[in-house]
Amino acid sequence: MTLLGDSITAGFGLPSAEALPVRLEEALRAKGLRVRVRGAGVSGDTTGGGLARVGYSVQDDTDLCIVALGGNDMLQGVDPKTVRSNLEAIIASLKARDIPVLLAGMKAPPQYGAYAAEFDRIFADLARKEDVPTYPFLLEGVALDRRYNQPDGIHPNAEGVRIIADGLAQVVEKALSV
């Protein structure tokens, strides 16, 4: 399994043992699954960056690729149409290689107004259109909660990563059993 993402999947600001790939693998193993989770997160990456590297960042023997991109696009105000197009192309690239996909969503803060509404629809729409499982919001239970974030208020701390891994593991377990 591979986590294709940005700083959140790369473990920004955390020791490698606390990063999401490690914690997700632990959560899945606690459920009795024999898995290896490879991290393919690049801090600062956008969906465009993920698209540029999906061919070499996701190995051919990957049994599931969790696509966890979009947060930096949102922070940079990238047009949601571009974000959608990039994610569609990433999913198409993975499907062409017979690699199953799980799409991890991202949400924009409500103060982003109309942009937030358009951005937030991307993930559920694509999951339906492409018939891939989704984890609706990667930062569920963590976003905007100071207890679970580093001082920057964006990147999860070790406890926040555990919450993300536990939530994501539920959906990953189902995706692997299909």
Coordinates of N, CA and C in Angstrom, one line a residue, residues 89-154:
A89 N -6.7 12.6 -13.4 CA -5.5 12.0 -14.1 C -4.7 11.1 -13.2
I90 N -4.6 11.4 -11.9 CA -3.9 10.5 -11.0 C -4.6 9.2 -10.9
I91 N -5.9 9.3 -10.7 CA -6.7 8.0 -10.6 C -6.6 7.2 -11.9
A92 N -6.7 7.9 -13.0 CA -6.7 7.2 -14.3 C -5.3 6.5 -14.5
S93 N -4.3 7.2 -14.1 CA -2.9 6.6 -14.2 C -2.8 5.4 -13.3
L94 N -3.3 5.4 -12.1 CA -3.2 4.3 -11.2 C -4.1 3.1 -11.8
K95 N -5.3 3.4 -12.2 CA -6.2 2.4 -12.7 C -5.6 1.7 -14.0
A96 N -4.9 2.5 -14.8 CA -4.3 1.9 -16.0 C -3.2 0.9 -15.6
R97 N -2.7 1.1 -14.4 CA -1.6 0.1 -13.9 C -2.3 -0.9 -13.0
D98 N -3.6 -1.0 -13.0 CA -4.3 -2.0 -12.2 C -4.0 -1.8 -10.7
I99 N -3.9 -0.6 -10.3 CA -3.6 -0.3 -8.8 C -4.9 0.3 -8.3
P100 N -5.6 -0.4 -7.3 CA -6.8 0.2 -6.7 C -6.5 1.5 -6.0
V101 N -7.5 2.4 -6.0 CA -7.3 3.7 -5.4 C -8.3 3.9 -4.3
L102 N -7.9 4.6 -3.2 CA -8.7 5.1 -2.2 C -8.5 6.6 -2.2
L103 N -9.5 7.4 -2.3 CA -9.3 8.9 -2.4 C -9.6 9.5 -1.0
A104 N -8.6 10.1 -0.4 CA -8.7 10.8 0.9 C -9.1 12.3 0.6
G105 N -10.2 12.7 1.1 CA -10.7 14.1 0.8 C -10.0 15.1 1.7
M106 N -10.2 16.3 1.3 CA -9.8 17.5 2.0 C -10.9 18.5 2.0
K107 N -11.0 19.4 3.0 CA -12.0 20.4 3.0 C -11.4 21.7 3.2
A108 N -12.0 22.7 2.6 CA -11.6 24.1 2.8 C -12.3 24.7 3.9
P109 N -11.7 25.7 4.6 CA -12.4 26.3 5.7 C -13.6 27.1 5.2
P110 N -14.7 27.2 6.0 CA -15.9 27.8 5.5 C -15.7 29.3 5.1
Q111 N -14.7 29.9 5.7 CA -14.5 31.3 5.3 C -14.0 31.5 3.9
Y112 N -13.7 30.4 3.2 CA -13.3 30.4 1.8 C -14.5 30.6 0.9
G113 N -15.7 30.6 1.5 CA -16.9 30.9 0.7 C -17.2 30.0 -0.4
A114 N -17.5 30.6 -1.6 CA -17.9 29.8 -2.8 C -16.8 28.9 -3.2
Y115 N -15.5 29.3 -3.0 CA -14.4 28.4 -3.3 C -14.5 27.1 -2.5
A116 N -14.8 27.3 -1.2 CA -14.9 26.1 -0.3 C -15.9 25.1 -0.8
A117 N -17.1 25.7 -1.2 CA -18.2 24.8 -1.6 C -17.8 24.0 -2.9
E118 N -17.1 24.7 -3.8 CA -16.7 24.0 -5.1 C -15.6 23.0 -4.8
F119 N -14.6 23.4 -4.0 CA -13.5 22.6 -3.6 C -14.0 21.3 -2.9
D120 N -14.8 21.5 -1.9 CA -15.3 20.4 -1.1 C -16.0 19.3 -1.8
R121 N -16.7 19.7 -2.9 CA -17.4 18.7 -3.7 C -16.5 17.8 -4.6
I122 N -15.3 18.2 -4.8 CA -14.4 17.5 -5.7 C -14.3 16.0 -5.3
F123 N -14.0 15.8 -4.1 CA -13.6 14.4 -3.6 C -14.8 13.4 -3.7
A124 N -15.9 13.8 -3.2 CA -17.1 12.9 -3.2 C -17.5 12.7 -4.7
D125 N -17.5 13.8 -5.5 CA -17.9 13.7 -6.9 C -17.0 12.7 -7.6
L126 N -15.7 12.8 -7.4 CA -14.7 12.0 -8.1 C -14.8 10.5 -7.6
A127 N -15.0 10.3 -6.3 CA -15.2 9.0 -5.8 C -16.3 8.3 -6.5
R128 N -17.5 9.0 -6.6 CA -18.6 8.4 -7.3 C -18.3 8.2 -8.8
K129 N -17.8 9.2 -9.4 CA -17.6 9.1 -10.9 C -16.6 8.0 -11.2
E130 N -15.5 7.9 -10.4 CA -14.5 6.9 -10.7 C -14.7 5.6 -10.0
D131 N -15.8 5.5 -9.2 CA -16.1 4.3 -8.5 C -14.9 3.8 -7.6
V132 N -14.4 4.7 -6.8 CA -13.3 4.4 -5.8 C -13.8 4.7 -4.4
P133 N -13.4 4.0 -3.4 CA -13.7 4.3 -2.1 C -13.1 5.6 -1.7
T134 N -13.7 6.3 -0.7 CA -13.2 7.6 -0.2 C -13.2 7.6 1.3
Y135 N -12.3 8.3 1.8 CA -12.3 8.8 3.2 C -12.6 10.3 3.1
P136 N -13.8 10.7 3.4 CA -14.2 12.0 3.1 C -13.3 13.2 3.5
F137 N -12.7 13.1 4.7 CA -11.9 14.2 5.1 C -10.7 13.7 5.9
L138 N -9.5 13.8 5.3 CA -8.3 13.2 5.9 C -8.1 13.7 7.3
L139 N -8.4 15.0 7.6 CA -8.1 15.5 8.9 C -9.3 15.5 9.9
E140 N -10.3 14.6 9.6 CA -11.4 14.4 10.4 C -11.1 14.2 11.9
G141 N -11.7 15.1 12.8 CA -11.4 15.0 14.2 C -10.1 15.7 14.6
V142 N -9.4 16.2 13.7 CA -8.1 16.8 14.0 C -8.0 18.3 13.6
A143 N -8.6 18.6 12.4 CA -8.5 20.0 11.9 C -9.0 21.0 12.8
L144 N -8.3 22.0 13.0 CA -8.6 23.2 13.8 C -8.7 22.9 15.3
D145 N -8.3 21.7 15.7 CA -8.3 21.4 17.2 C -6.8 21.5 17.7
R146 N -6.5 22.5 18.4 CA -5.2 22.8 18.9 C -4.5 21.6 19.6
R147 N -5.4 20.7 20.3 CA -4.8 19.6 21.0 C -4.1 18.6 20.0
Y148 N -4.5 18.6 18.8 CA -4.1 17.6 17.8 C -3.2 18.1 16.7
N149 N -2.8 19.4 16.8 CA -2.0 20.0 15.8 C -0.7 20.6 16.3
Q150 N 0.2 20.7 15.5 CA 1.5 21.4 15.8 C 1.2 22.9 15.9
P151 N 2.1 23.6 16.4 CA 1.9 25.1 16.6 C 1.5 25.8 15.3
D152 N 1.8 25.3 14.2 CA 1.4 26.0 12.9 C -0.1 25.9 12.7
G153 N -0.8 25.0 13.4 CA -2.3 24.9 13.3 C -2.7 24.1 12.0
I154 N -1.8 23.6 11.2 CA -2.1 23.0 10.0 C -1.7 21.5 10.0

